[in-house]
């Protein structure tokens, strides 16, 4: 299996820097002062609810959209004044596939290679390398219109890597893929990071961000509401949660009064509490036993990025 090669980005400065980006459409503010910094050779995951401004941020940073205010530099080049220089060093996998259904997989990649002036023989070599790396060699001469969704997405990512970009933008690259195809793309992304590529990833999958990101930025309503490493963000939510599954659903509303503390979440038969210290579990079970509230299962859960996401975006609403 061929390795993916990316042109080394040796500048010690951050590969992507944005300060105070603003953008409005028809009186609706989409970006309200976004700040981002992505150090060279790292992956930053940009998270947020639908409509929070993730794709607009990517479009500004990739020179597809001019900001109303603020500044941004990619690879040391201003995105508004030096757009051509930015485009020469980036790759973009957008939400919608950019490959042509009427062409074969090979023809698509050779077409992209031609746009980068690799020459006929260079285009053929690069296309073959990428077809093999993305397990598409067997379908290279089939029209893309016959590809599955996962195959199309792999081809689309391959097309964004034709020129060996220093900086890669992935806008929800795994949306709609089955778990196997998603895992394959994760492997590719890790390989790109290992080669020194800088990646800005937007995703709807919090597990994806947790698995891949060096740093996570959460935006909501066009503003940054959190910016930290995944582990640090989880610590912000708090300590572990204690999940109690009760034998009788009618006991659920009795738990909070018996314990004298608030519960963070309830379902038909489960109650979730924040762990308040080493003795909290024993005290909780003792109090529930004395109140004749039967517990059939106990589980300690560490905070997840889901907890972070819901808490941060709810606070910003």
Tab-separated table of C-alpha atoms in Angstrom:
chain	number	residue	atom	x	y	z
A	1	UNK	CA	0.000	0.000	0.000
A	2	UNK	CA	1.474	3.345	-1.035
A	3	UNK	CA	2.002	6.049	1.549
A	4	UNK	CA	0.411	9.445	1.078
A	5	UNK	CA	3.015	12.113	0.515
A	6	UNK	CA	2.474	15.738	1.415
A	7	UNK	CA	4.813	18.603	0.664
A	8	UNK	CA	6.553	19.370	3.998
A	9	UNK	CA	5.442	22.609	5.627
A	10	UNK	CA	8.506	23.702	7.524
A	11	UNK	CA	7.431	27.185	8.653
A	12	UNK	CA	7.488	27.245	12.453
A	13	UNK	CA	4.541	29.654	12.552
A	14	UNK	CA	0.944	28.506	12.767
A	15	UNK	CA	-0.391	27.223	9.465
A	16	UNK	CA	-3.832	28.819	9.908
A	17	UNK	CA	-4.580	32.003	11.830
A	18	UNK	CA	-7.904	33.871	11.888
A	19	UNK	CA	-8.730	36.921	13.968
A	20	UNK	CA	-12.162	38.466	14.333
A	21	UNK	CA	-13.721	36.969	11.202
A	22	UNK	CA	-17.199	38.294	10.502
A	23	UNK	CA	-19.696	37.453	7.783
A	24	UNK	CA	-23.365	38.216	7.270
A	25	UNK	CA	-25.879	37.196	4.640
A	26	UNK	CA	-28.925	39.358	4.085
A	27	UNK	CA	-28.795	40.866	7.538
A	28	UNK	CA	-28.193	37.504	9.244
A	29	UNK	CA	-24.877	37.283	11.078
A	30	UNK	CA	-23.173	33.949	10.420
A	31	UNK	CA	-19.699	34.726	11.769
A	32	UNK	CA	-19.526	37.129	14.702
A	33	UNK	CA	-15.786	37.429	15.336
A	34	UNK	CA	-14.200	33.999	14.921
A	35	UNK	CA	-10.639	33.488	16.214
A	36	UNK	CA	-8.709	30.354	15.220
A	37	UNK	CA	-5.096	29.210	15.413
A	38	UNK	CA	-3.918	25.895	13.954
A	39	UNK	CA	-0.245	25.065	14.584
A	40	UNK	CA	1.640	23.468	11.715
A	41	UNK	CA	1.330	19.690	11.560
A	42	UNK	CA	-1.689	19.418	13.867
A	43	UNK	CA	-5.390	18.709	13.417
A	44	UNK	CA	-7.985	21.155	14.678
A	45	UNK	CA	-11.585	19.936	14.786
A	46	UNK	CA	-14.258	22.588	14.356
A	47	UNK	CA	-17.508	21.560	16.029
A	48	UNK	CA	-20.873	23.250	16.299
A	49	UNK	CA	-24.599	22.792	15.688
A	50	UNK	CA	-25.994	23.043	12.175
A	51	UNK	CA	-25.933	26.678	11.122
A	52	UNK	CA	-23.249	27.645	13.636
A	53	UNK	CA	-20.835	28.910	10.955
A	54	UNK	CA	-18.476	25.931	10.445
A	55	UNK	CA	-18.751	25.715	6.662
A	56	UNK	CA	-18.721	29.497	6.279
A	57	UNK	CA	-15.446	29.579	8.224
A	58	UNK	CA	-13.954	26.945	5.918
A	59	UNK	CA	-15.133	28.825	2.822
A	60	UNK	CA	-13.481	32.027	4.047
A	61	UNK	CA	-10.211	30.280	4.890
A	62	UNK	CA	-10.103	28.543	1.498
A	63	UNK	CA	-10.723	31.848	-0.380
A	64	UNK	CA	-14.168	30.760	-1.638
A	65	UNK	CA	-15.853	33.543	0.309
A	66	UNK	CA	-14.652	36.997	1.296
A	67	UNK	CA	-15.136	37.955	4.949
A	68	UNK	CA	-16.902	41.168	5.901
A	69	UNK	CA	-14.317	41.878	8.568
A	70	UNK	CA	-11.350	40.459	10.406
A	71	UNK	CA	-8.191	38.894	9.031
A	72	UNK	CA	-7.049	35.387	8.140
A	73	UNK	CA	-3.790	33.902	6.917
A	74	UNK	CA	-3.228	30.376	5.622
A	75	UNK	CA	0.358	29.240	5.213
A	76	UNK	CA	1.460	32.795	5.920
A	77	UNK	CA	-0.644	34.275	3.098
A	78	UNK	CA	-3.592	36.609	3.561
A	79	UNK	CA	-6.764	34.939	2.270
A	80	UNK	CA	-8.180	38.124	0.755
A	81	UNK	CA	-5.050	39.713	-0.723
A	82	UNK	CA	-3.078	36.572	-1.623
A	83	UNK	CA	-5.775	34.126	-2.595
A	84	UNK	CA	-3.795	32.518	-5.411
A	85	UNK	CA	-0.877	31.748	-3.085
A	86	UNK	CA	-3.257	30.224	-0.521
A	87	UNK	CA	-4.915	28.019	-3.122
A	88	UNK	CA	-1.553	26.676	-4.292
A	89	UNK	CA	-0.814	25.153	-0.887
A	90	UNK	CA	-4.214	23.849	0.265
A	91	UNK	CA	-6.502	20.946	-0.452
A	92	UNK	CA	-10.260	20.972	0.192
A	93	UNK	CA	-12.755	18.176	0.588
A	94	UNK	CA	-16.111	19.923	0.693
A	95	UNK	CA	-19.408	18.565	1.992
A	96	UNK	CA	-20.553	17.871	-1.548
A	97	UNK	CA	-18.366	15.679	-3.732
A	98	UNK	CA	-16.567	17.573	-6.509
A	99	UNK	CA	-15.826	14.577	-8.739
A	100	UNK	CA	-17.590	14.101	-12.092
A	101	UNK	CA	-20.038	11.183	-12.264
A	102	UNK	CA	-19.616	10.871	-16.031
A	103	UNK	CA	-15.861	10.284	-15.837
A	104	UNK	CA	-14.059	7.242	-14.492
A	105	UNK	CA	-12.167	7.404	-11.209
A	106	UNK	CA	-8.882	7.484	-13.086
A	107	UNK	CA	-10.071	10.220	-15.453
A	108	UNK	CA	-11.180	12.358	-12.515
A	109	UNK	CA	-7.794	12.170	-10.822
A	110	UNK	CA	-5.871	12.745	-14.050
A	111	UNK	CA	-8.084	15.762	-14.726
A	112	UNK	CA	-7.229	17.255	-11.328
A	113	UNK	CA	-3.550	16.455	-11.872
A	114	UNK	CA	-3.690	18.263	-15.197
A	115	UNK	CA	-5.090	21.343	-13.499
A	116	UNK	CA	-2.022	21.323	-11.274
A	117	UNK	CA	0.233	21.108	-14.356
A	118	UNK	CA	1.770	17.750	-13.429
A	119	UNK	CA	2.121	16.786	-17.090
A	120	UNK	CA	0.598	13.759	-18.791
A	121	UNK	CA	2.985	11.136	-17.385
A	122	UNK	CA	3.046	12.789	-13.951
A	123	UNK	CA	-0.753	12.880	-13.902
A	124	UNK	CA	-0.947	9.177	-14.715
A	125	UNK	CA	1.550	8.267	-11.991
A	126	UNK	CA	-0.140	10.403	-9.338
A	127	UNK	CA	-3.598	9.099	-10.243
A	128	UNK	CA	-2.432	5.484	-10.013
A	129	UNK	CA	-0.735	6.110	-6.661
A	130	UNK	CA	-3.891	7.597	-5.172
A	131	UNK	CA	-6.179	4.950	-6.676
A	132	UNK	CA	-4.102	2.249	-5.006
A	133	UNK	CA	-3.855	4.075	-1.686
A	134	UNK	CA	-7.617	4.537	-1.477
A	135	UNK	CA	-8.405	0.976	-2.601
A	136	UNK	CA	-9.984	2.206	-5.826
A	137	UNK	CA	-7.601	0.602	-8.330
A	138	UNK	CA	-10.112	-2.150	-9.122
A	139	UNK	CA	-12.757	0.450	-9.965
A	140	UNK	CA	-10.391	2.907	-11.647
A	141	UNK	CA	-11.937	2.497	-15.093
A	142	UNK	CA	-15.562	2.548	-13.974
A	143	UNK	CA	-17.698	5.680	-14.215
A	144	UNK	CA	-17.954	7.397	-10.847
A	145	UNK	CA	-21.741	7.381	-11.200
A	146	UNK	CA	-21.582	3.630	-10.450
A	147	UNK	CA	-19.555	4.093	-7.228
A	148	UNK	CA	-20.993	3.621	-3.762
A	149	UNK	CA	-21.146	6.588	-1.407
A	150	UNK	CA	-18.008	5.468	0.413
A	151	UNK	CA	-16.082	5.005	-2.838
A	152	UNK	CA	-17.112	8.458	-4.066
A	153	UNK	CA	-15.985	10.022	-0.801
A	154	UNK	CA	-12.615	8.288	-0.965
A	155	UNK	CA	-12.164	9.476	-4.544
A	156	UNK	CA	-13.100	13.012	-3.524
A	157	UNK	CA	-10.481	12.996	-0.763
A	158	UNK	CA	-7.934	11.549	-3.178
A	159	UNK	CA	-8.644	14.412	-5.589
A	160	UNK	CA	-7.920	16.952	-2.844
A	161	UNK	CA	-4.506	15.317	-2.320
A	162	UNK	CA	-3.375	15.292	-5.957
A	163	UNK	CA	-0.953	18.187	-5.477
A	164	UNK	CA	0.333	17.036	-2.066
A	165	UNK	CA	-1.134	20.018	-0.195
A	166	UNK	CA	0.609	21.417	2.862
A	167	UNK	CA	-2.706	22.309	4.493
A	168	UNK	CA	-5.919	20.322	4.140
A	169	UNK	CA	-9.493	21.390	4.866
A	170	UNK	CA	-11.981	18.559	5.442
A	171	UNK	CA	-15.592	19.727	5.695
A	172	UNK	CA	-17.556	16.821	7.207
A	173	UNK	CA	-15.661	14.264	5.110
A	174	UNK	CA	-17.215	11.152	6.668
A	175	UNK	CA	-20.870	12.195	6.817
A	176	UNK	CA	-23.053	9.378	5.510
A	177	UNK	CA	-20.280	6.785	5.425
A	178	UNK	CA	-20.606	3.354	6.988
A	179	UNK	CA	-18.360	2.577	9.991
A	180	UNK	CA	-15.817	0.655	7.911
A	181	UNK	CA	-15.422	3.471	5.370
A	182	UNK	CA	-15.188	6.016	8.172
A	183	UNK	CA	-12.447	4.019	9.881
A	184	UNK	CA	-10.540	3.823	6.584
A	185	UNK	CA	-10.643	7.600	6.208
A	186	UNK	CA	-9.508	8.034	9.818
A	187	UNK	CA	-6.472	5.923	8.954
A	188	UNK	CA	-5.718	8.159	5.969
A	189	UNK	CA	-6.077	11.302	8.078
A	190	UNK	CA	-3.681	9.946	10.722
A	191	UNK	CA	-1.162	9.140	7.998
A	192	UNK	CA	-1.419	12.658	6.628
A	193	UNK	CA	-0.821	14.099	10.091
A	194	UNK	CA	2.201	11.862	10.537
A	195	UNK	CA	3.629	13.246	7.285
A	196	UNK	CA	3.355	16.820	8.611
A	197	UNK	CA	0.132	17.951	6.950
A	198	UNK	CA	-1.940	20.527	8.833
A	199	UNK	CA	-5.657	19.688	8.890
A	200	UNK	CA	-8.763	21.660	9.767
A	201	UNK	CA	-11.669	19.237	10.125
A	202	UNK	CA	-15.342	19.983	10.584
A	203	UNK	CA	-17.434	17.046	11.676
A	204	UNK	CA	-20.823	16.047	13.063
A	205	UNK	CA	-19.267	13.041	14.795
A	206	UNK	CA	-17.926	13.914	18.230
A	207	UNK	CA	-16.127	10.568	18.458
A	208	UNK	CA	-14.281	11.505	15.277
A	209	UNK	CA	-13.023	14.722	16.827
A	210	UNK	CA	-12.064	12.886	20.012
A	211	UNK	CA	-10.098	10.288	18.049
A	212	UNK	CA	-8.270	12.621	15.669
A	213	UNK	CA	-7.989	16.159	17.004
A	214	UNK	CA	-5.049	17.742	18.785
A	215	UNK	CA	-7.349	20.643	19.618
A	216	UNK	CA	-11.080	21.305	19.371
A	217	UNK	CA	-12.869	24.591	18.765
A	218	UNK	CA	-16.604	24.676	19.455
A	219	UNK	CA	-18.569	27.457	17.790
A	220	UNK	CA	-22.186	28.427	18.244
A	221	UNK	CA	-24.098	31.271	16.587
A	222	UNK	CA	-20.913	32.374	14.846
A	223	UNK	CA	-18.830	32.711	18.015
A	224	UNK	CA	-16.141	30.535	19.603
A	225	UNK	CA	-17.493	29.114	22.868
A	226	UNK	CA	-14.578	26.746	23.632
A	227	UNK	CA	-11.032	26.164	22.417
A	228	UNK	CA	-8.889	23.486	24.055
A	229	UNK	CA	-7.515	19.961	23.848
A	230	UNK	CA	-10.167	17.199	23.983
A	231	UNK	CA	-9.117	15.995	27.450
A	232	UNK	CA	-9.175	19.529	28.844
A	233	UNK	CA	-12.648	20.157	27.440
A	234	UNK	CA	-13.933	17.007	29.115
A	235	UNK	CA	-12.486	18.149	32.439
A	236	UNK	CA	-14.403	21.414	32.101
A	237	UNK	CA	-17.688	19.503	32.209
A	238	UNK	CA	-16.794	18.008	35.562
A	239	UNK	CA	-15.978	14.690	37.095
A	240	UNK	CA	-17.527	11.302	36.483
A	241	UNK	CA	-21.282	10.735	36.405
A	242	UNK	CA	-23.064	8.139	38.471
A	243	UNK	CA	-25.823	6.391	36.523
A	244	UNK	CA	-28.370	4.449	38.568
A	245	UNK	CA	-30.843	2.089	36.913
A	246	UNK	CA	-33.831	1.613	39.205
A	247	UNK	CA	-35.996	-1.478	39.515
A	248	UNK	CA	-39.221	0.546	39.589
A	249	UNK	CA	-39.862	3.501	37.212
A	250	UNK	CA	-42.121	5.165	39.790
A	251	UNK	CA	-39.093	5.668	42.059
A	252	UNK	CA	-37.304	7.996	39.622
A	253	UNK	CA	-38.895	11.256	40.912
A	254	UNK	CA	-38.167	10.214	44.524
A	255	UNK	CA	-34.398	10.051	44.097
A	256	UNK	CA	-33.570	13.769	44.265
A	257	UNK	CA	-35.587	14.436	47.465
A	258	UNK	CA	-34.124	11.354	49.165
A	259	UNK	CA	-30.532	12.260	48.289
A	260	UNK	CA	-31.004	15.970	48.902
A	261	UNK	CA	-29.240	16.837	45.649
A	262	UNK	CA	-30.129	17.601	42.070
A	263	UNK	CA	-29.999	15.005	39.336
A	264	UNK	CA	-28.526	15.998	35.978
A	265	UNK	CA	-30.603	13.676	33.823
A	266	UNK	CA	-33.434	11.173	34.083
A	267	UNK	CA	-35.021	8.595	31.798
A	268	UNK	CA	-37.860	6.158	32.411
A	269	UNK	CA	-35.754	4.113	34.835
A	270	UNK	CA	-32.344	5.832	35.072
A	271	UNK	CA	-31.051	8.719	37.143
A	272	UNK	CA	-27.716	10.450	36.493
A	273	UNK	CA	-25.814	12.347	39.199
A	274	UNK	CA	-22.501	14.174	39.301
A	275	UNK	CA	-19.971	12.277	41.434
A	276	UNK	CA	-19.106	14.431	44.452
A	277	UNK	CA	-16.198	12.552	46.002
A	278	UNK	CA	-14.851	9.093	46.891
A	279	UNK	CA	-17.619	8.339	49.375
A	280	UNK	CA	-20.453	9.558	47.194
A	281	UNK	CA	-21.370	6.157	45.737
A	282	UNK	CA	-21.612	4.433	49.146
A	283	UNK	CA	-23.618	7.312	50.638
A	284	UNK	CA	-25.997	7.349	47.668
A	285	UNK	CA	-26.687	3.620	47.778
A	286	UNK	CA	-27.171	3.690	51.570
A	287	UNK	CA	-29.730	6.496	51.366
A	288	UNK	CA	-31.641	4.841	48.529
A	289	UNK	CA	-31.689	1.512	50.368
A	290	UNK	CA	-33.107	3.155	53.508
A	291	UNK	CA	-35.801	4.802	51.372
A	292	UNK	CA	-36.721	1.429	49.776
A	293	UNK	CA	-35.602	2.569	46.307
A	294	UNK	CA	-34.222	-0.552	44.648
A	295	UNK	CA	-31.200	-0.115	42.361
A	296	UNK	CA	-30.540	-2.916	39.877
A	297	UNK	CA	-27.479	-1.471	38.115
A	298	UNK	CA	-24.803	1.125	38.894
A	299	UNK	CA	-22.363	2.621	36.388
A	300	UNK	CA	-19.666	5.298	36.588
A	301	UNK	CA	-19.300	7.247	33.343
A	302	UNK	CA	-16.495	9.636	32.443
A	303	UNK	CA	-17.416	12.893	30.681
A	304	UNK	CA	-17.523	12.631	26.899
A	305	UNK	CA	-17.343	15.176	24.108
A	306	UNK	CA	-21.101	14.773	23.813
A	307	UNK	CA	-21.396	16.174	27.350
A	308	UNK	CA	-19.055	19.025	26.420
A	309	UNK	CA	-20.937	19.812	23.225
A	310	UNK	CA	-24.392	19.856	24.796
A	311	UNK	CA	-23.293	21.899	27.804
A	312	UNK	CA	-21.409	24.505	25.794
A	313	UNK	CA	-23.985	24.974	23.046
A	314	UNK	CA	-26.848	25.040	25.564
A	315	UNK	CA	-25.024	27.730	27.566
A	316	UNK	CA	-24.547	29.790	24.420
A	317	UNK	CA	-28.164	29.491	23.297
